[in-house]
Amino acid sequence: MAFYDNRKLQSHNAVLNMTDGARNAGKTWSHKIRALIRQVQHGTKVVWLRYFRKDVKETMKKAFYSKKLIDHVNKLKGWNLTLDNFRQDGNFVYFRKDKKSKWQWFISVYALSDEQAIKSADDPDVDTIVFEEYRITPEKLSRYRGNPVTDFLSIWVTTKRDNKVVAFLIGNKEEISDPIKNYFNIKPLDVNFQGIKTFKNGTIAVEQINDVPDEINSDFDVKFKELLDGTSYGDFLYKGEIRCVDKTRIKKKPLHCQIYCSFDCGVPVSAYIDKLGYIYFAQGIDKSRTIACDKQSRKYRSVFVISSEDKGRFSTLAFAYKNNKVYYTDNVSYEQGYKIMRTLGIVKGV
């Protein structure tokens, strides 16, 4: 496939836009191109978000606009921009049309937890938020100190004020579900779906891309692809598969199983147990039961908040896991079951 172009997603005129796809498909490039074109033509600015401050530092260590990217924009627009039109200082990327013009920042890069810093950069010309790599692995997400959804919404509201500010969230298929889709009750899209779906009366657009660019630029790239052929990470890089799913653990649930416990730690799932002690996680819950959740909730009649202190209460599940007897009926159940066992301290994670 050709590299990603965000114009089709823009045509839906949604307020919140999410793009999920394979790594190296050109999602970040596409939004850097959009930001530059809009700066030159309309003088607009972008707040660019990453999850962690370490990510921000890594982003700003290298040129936000490379010569290759600038040449691509020149080809698209018939311009003659060079690296001399750009400079970076701290969290800001600056642009000037020529040496007689003043430097103007048009991209500011912040971590998700930096709401107060973003207030100091308040500017009515900001009309876009880009949240890069908004989907991260459960292990990385566990390191985030705060609520990513409310932190993101607070930044959006702070930036928006009385202006129209559209948000674009771009991510790799690191996991099945993510906190922001869960917050808006958007069920994970089928892993094989490709295209765009809208939600909440067209205010949210979710785009999923499974194709990956077929351009391999060197003999080394060809060898590297062959090296990873047949591996789960290779499928993630080159076939658009979900990174965190071990397909060897996906198995159909037998007919004669009893429900062990229902959980809701983002996406509702239940654990079923058979006569041999095998446990199968599957989507769906029995709302008449007490639902085990990872935080307080008013969604159900009876809720039990689980933590690592409750590992002993779930000794049957812990025993099944230690004896290689835990399976999952689909990708979503795999991710959620693994998250539940990590919350209970059955699976060790950072």
mmCIF file with all atom_site columns, C-alpha atoms in Angstrom, residues 101-189:
data_model
loop_
_atom_site.group_PDB
_atom_site.id
_atom_site.type_symbol
_atom_site.label_atom_id
_atom_site.label_alt_id
_atom_site.label_comp_id
_atom_site.label_asym_id
_atom_site.label_entity_id
_atom_site.label_seq_id
_atom_site.pdbx_PDB_ins_code
_atom_site.Cartn_x
_atom_site.Cartn_y
_atom_site.Cartn_z
_atom_site.occupancy
_atom_site.B_iso_or_equiv
_atom_site.pdbx_formal_charge
_atom_site.auth_seq_id
_atom_site.auth_comp_id
_atom_site.auth_asym_id
_atom_site.auth_atom_id
_atom_site.pdbx_PDB_model_num
ATOM 1  C CA . SER A 1 101 ? 10.031  37.059 8.756  1.00 0.00 ? 101 SER A CA 1
ATOM 2  C CA . LYS A 1 102 ? 9.734   36.490 12.493 1.00 0.00 ? 102 LYS A CA 1
ATOM 3  C CA . TRP A 1 103 ? 9.955   33.000 13.933 1.00 0.00 ? 103 TRP A CA 1
ATOM 4  C CA . GLN A 1 104 ? 6.503   31.715 14.968 1.00 0.00 ? 104 GLN A CA 1
ATOM 5  C CA . TRP A 1 105 ? 5.907   28.506 16.870 1.00 0.00 ? 105 TRP A CA 1
ATOM 6  C CA . PHE A 1 106 ? 3.327   26.249 15.277 1.00 0.00 ? 106 PHE A CA 1
ATOM 7  C CA . ILE A 1 107 ? 3.801   22.941 17.108 1.00 0.00 ? 107 ILE A CA 1
ATOM 8  C CA . SER A 1 108 ? 4.171   22.504 20.872 1.00 0.00 ? 108 SER A CA 1
ATOM 9  C CA . VAL A 1 109 ? 4.957   19.025 22.203 1.00 0.00 ? 109 VAL A CA 1
ATOM 10 C CA . TYR A 1 110 ? 3.874   17.946 25.683 1.00 0.00 ? 110 TYR A CA 1
ATOM 11 C CA . ALA A 1 111 ? 3.369   14.876 27.824 1.00 0.00 ? 111 ALA A CA 1
ATOM 12 C CA . LEU A 1 112 ? -0.187  13.902 28.699 1.00 0.00 ? 112 LEU A CA 1
ATOM 13 C CA . SER A 1 113 ? 0.332   14.918 32.325 1.00 0.00 ? 113 SER A CA 1
ATOM 14 C CA . ASP A 1 114 ? 1.450   18.471 31.448 1.00 0.00 ? 114 ASP A CA 1
ATOM 15 C CA . GLU A 1 115 ? -1.896  20.272 31.547 1.00 0.00 ? 115 GLU A CA 1
ATOM 16 C CA . GLN A 1 116 ? -0.487  23.208 33.546 1.00 0.00 ? 116 GLN A CA 1
ATOM 17 C CA . ALA A 1 117 ? 2.371   23.706 31.088 1.00 0.00 ? 117 ALA A CA 1
ATOM 18 C CA . ILE A 1 118 ? -0.074  23.689 28.194 1.00 0.00 ? 118 ILE A CA 1
ATOM 19 C CA . LYS A 1 119 ? -2.058  26.496 29.832 1.00 0.00 ? 119 LYS A CA 1
ATOM 20 C CA . SER A 1 120 ? 1.052   28.692 29.605 1.00 0.00 ? 120 SER A CA 1
ATOM 21 C CA . ALA A 1 121 ? 1.165   28.075 25.850 1.00 0.00 ? 121 ALA A CA 1
ATOM 22 C CA . ASP A 1 122 ? -2.499  28.947 25.345 1.00 0.00 ? 122 ASP A CA 1
ATOM 23 C CA . ASP A 1 123 ? -2.972  30.443 21.878 1.00 0.00 ? 123 ASP A CA 1
ATOM 24 C CA . PRO A 1 124 ? -6.158  31.160 19.909 1.00 0.00 ? 124 PRO A CA 1
ATOM 25 C CA . ASP A 1 125 ? -4.450  29.966 16.699 1.00 0.00 ? 125 ASP A CA 1
ATOM 26 C CA . VAL A 1 126 ? -4.325  26.366 17.983 1.00 0.00 ? 126 VAL A CA 1
ATOM 27 C CA . ASP A 1 127 ? -6.944  24.389 16.073 1.00 0.00 ? 127 ASP A CA 1
ATOM 28 C CA . THR A 1 128 ? -5.638  20.821 16.344 1.00 0.00 ? 128 THR A CA 1
ATOM 29 C CA . ILE A 1 129 ? -4.504  18.313 18.947 1.00 0.00 ? 129 ILE A CA 1
ATOM 30 C CA . VAL A 1 130 ? -2.485  15.308 17.796 1.00 0.00 ? 130 VAL A CA 1
ATOM 31 C CA . PHE A 1 131 ? -1.996  12.537 20.360 1.00 0.00 ? 131 PHE A CA 1
ATOM 32 C CA . GLU A 1 132 ? 0.781   10.334 18.967 1.00 0.00 ? 132 GLU A CA 1
ATOM 33 C CA . GLU A 1 133 ? 0.977   6.681  20.046 1.00 0.00 ? 133 GLU A CA 1
ATOM 34 C CA . TYR A 1 134 ? -2.141  6.980  22.153 1.00 0.00 ? 134 TYR A CA 1
ATOM 35 C CA . ARG A 1 135 ? -2.390  3.174  22.199 1.00 0.00 ? 135 ARG A CA 1
ATOM 36 C CA . ILE A 1 136 ? 0.341   1.575  24.281 1.00 0.00 ? 136 ILE A CA 1
ATOM 37 C CA . THR A 1 137 ? 0.849   -1.861 25.762 1.00 0.00 ? 137 THR A CA 1
ATOM 38 C CA . PRO A 1 138 ? -0.828  -2.677 29.099 1.00 0.00 ? 138 PRO A CA 1
ATOM 39 C CA . GLU A 1 139 ? 2.647   -2.833 30.681 1.00 0.00 ? 139 GLU A CA 1
ATOM 40 C CA . LYS A 1 140 ? 3.449   0.732  29.622 1.00 0.00 ? 140 LYS A CA 1
ATOM 41 C CA . LEU A 1 141 ? -0.019  1.968  30.541 1.00 0.00 ? 141 LEU A CA 1
ATOM 42 C CA . SER A 1 142 ? 0.456   0.639  34.079 1.00 0.00 ? 142 SER A CA 1
ATOM 43 C CA . ARG A 1 143 ? 3.368   3.106  34.476 1.00 0.00 ? 143 ARG A CA 1
ATOM 44 C CA . TYR A 1 144 ? 1.173   6.115  33.808 1.00 0.00 ? 144 TYR A CA 1
ATOM 45 C CA . ARG A 1 145 ? 0.334   7.927  37.015 1.00 0.00 ? 145 ARG A CA 1
ATOM 46 C CA . GLY A 1 146 ? -3.088  9.417  36.457 1.00 0.00 ? 146 GLY A CA 1
ATOM 47 C CA . ASN A 1 147 ? -6.205  8.862  34.404 1.00 0.00 ? 147 ASN A CA 1
ATOM 48 C CA . PRO A 1 148 ? -5.261  9.110  30.710 1.00 0.00 ? 148 PRO A CA 1
ATOM 49 C CA . VAL A 1 149 ? -8.830  9.813  29.589 1.00 0.00 ? 149 VAL A CA 1
ATOM 50 C CA . THR A 1 150 ? -9.599  12.679 31.952 1.00 0.00 ? 150 THR A CA 1
ATOM 51 C CA . ASP A 1 151 ? -6.070  14.075 31.482 1.00 0.00 ? 151 ASP A CA 1
ATOM 52 C CA . PHE A 1 152 ? -6.570  14.099 27.718 1.00 0.00 ? 152 PHE A CA 1
ATOM 53 C CA . LEU A 1 153 ? -10.042 15.655 27.986 1.00 0.00 ? 153 LEU A CA 1
ATOM 54 C CA . SER A 1 154 ? -8.741  18.323 30.379 1.00 0.00 ? 154 SER A CA 1
ATOM 55 C CA . ILE A 1 155 ? -6.001  19.267 27.908 1.00 0.00 ? 155 ILE A CA 1
ATOM 56 C CA . TRP A 1 156 ? -8.545  19.378 25.099 1.00 0.00 ? 156 TRP A CA 1
ATOM 57 C CA . VAL A 1 157 ? -10.889 21.636 27.075 1.00 0.00 ? 157 VAL A CA 1
ATOM 58 C CA . THR A 1 158 ? -7.979  23.861 28.165 1.00 0.00 ? 158 THR A CA 1
ATOM 59 C CA . THR A 1 159 ? -6.788  24.186 24.565 1.00 0.00 ? 159 THR A CA 1
ATOM 60 C CA . LYS A 1 160 ? -10.240 24.590 23.081 1.00 0.00 ? 160 LYS A CA 1
ATOM 61 C CA . ARG A 1 161 ? -11.737 27.284 25.280 1.00 0.00 ? 161 ARG A CA 1
ATOM 62 C CA . ASP A 1 162 ? -13.973 29.164 22.819 1.00 0.00 ? 162 ASP A CA 1
ATOM 63 C CA . ASN A 1 163 ? -12.187 27.885 19.713 1.00 0.00 ? 163 ASN A CA 1
ATOM 64 C CA . LYS A 1 164 ? -12.769 24.968 17.382 1.00 0.00 ? 164 LYS A CA 1
ATOM 65 C CA . VAL A 1 165 ? -10.049 22.418 18.152 1.00 0.00 ? 165 VAL A CA 1
ATOM 66 C CA . VAL A 1 166 ? -10.205 19.022 16.444 1.00 0.00 ? 166 VAL A CA 1
ATOM 67 C CA . ALA A 1 167 ? -8.401  16.043 17.987 1.00 0.00 ? 167 ALA A CA 1
ATOM 68 C CA . PHE A 1 168 ? -6.548  13.319 16.077 1.00 0.00 ? 168 PHE A CA 1
ATOM 69 C CA . LEU A 1 169 ? -5.326  10.266 17.983 1.00 0.00 ? 169 LEU A CA 1
ATOM 70 C CA . ILE A 1 170 ? -2.881  8.020  16.133 1.00 0.00 ? 170 ILE A CA 1
ATOM 71 C CA . GLY A 1 171 ? -1.709  4.670  17.407 1.00 0.00 ? 171 GLY A CA 1
ATOM 72 C CA . ASN A 1 172 ? -0.254  1.294  16.527 1.00 0.00 ? 172 ASN A CA 1
ATOM 73 C CA . LYS A 1 173 ? -2.144  -1.925 17.127 1.00 0.00 ? 173 LYS A CA 1
ATOM 74 C CA . GLU A 1 174 ? -0.309  -2.572 20.391 1.00 0.00 ? 174 GLU A CA 1
ATOM 75 C CA . GLU A 1 175 ? -3.433  -3.898 22.112 1.00 0.00 ? 175 GLU A CA 1
ATOM 76 C CA . ILE A 1 176 ? -7.127  -4.566 21.437 1.00 0.00 ? 176 ILE A CA 1
ATOM 77 C CA . SER A 1 177 ? -8.922  -1.975 23.510 1.00 0.00 ? 177 SER A CA 1
ATOM 78 C CA . ASP A 1 178 ? -7.802  1.386  24.826 1.00 0.00 ? 178 ASP A CA 1
ATOM 79 C CA . PRO A 1 179 ? -9.000  3.631  27.683 1.00 0.00 ? 179 PRO A CA 1
ATOM 80 C CA . ILE A 1 180 ? -10.435 6.355  25.435 1.00 0.00 ? 180 ILE A CA 1
ATOM 81 C CA . LYS A 1 181 ? -12.628 4.026  23.356 1.00 0.00 ? 181 LYS A CA 1
ATOM 82 C CA . ASN A 1 182 ? -13.715 2.287  26.563 1.00 0.00 ? 182 ASN A CA 1
ATOM 83 C CA . TYR A 1 183 ? -14.683 5.652  28.063 1.00 0.00 ? 183 TYR A CA 1
ATOM 84 C CA . PHE A 1 184 ? -17.007 6.369  25.139 1.00 0.00 ? 184 PHE A CA 1
ATOM 85 C CA . ASN A 1 185 ? -18.368 2.791  25.141 1.00 0.00 ? 185 ASN A CA 1
ATOM 86 C CA . ILE A 1 186 ? -16.885 2.021  21.728 1.00 0.00 ? 186 ILE A CA 1
ATOM 87 C CA . LYS A 1 187 ? -16.386 -1.713 21.392 1.00 0.00 ? 187 LYS A CA 1
ATOM 88 C CA . PRO A 1 188 ? -13.080 -2.883 19.880 1.00 0.00 ? 188 PRO A CA 1
ATOM 89 C CA . LEU A 1 189 ? -13.306 -3.205 16.108 1.00 0.00 ? 189 LEU A CA 1
#
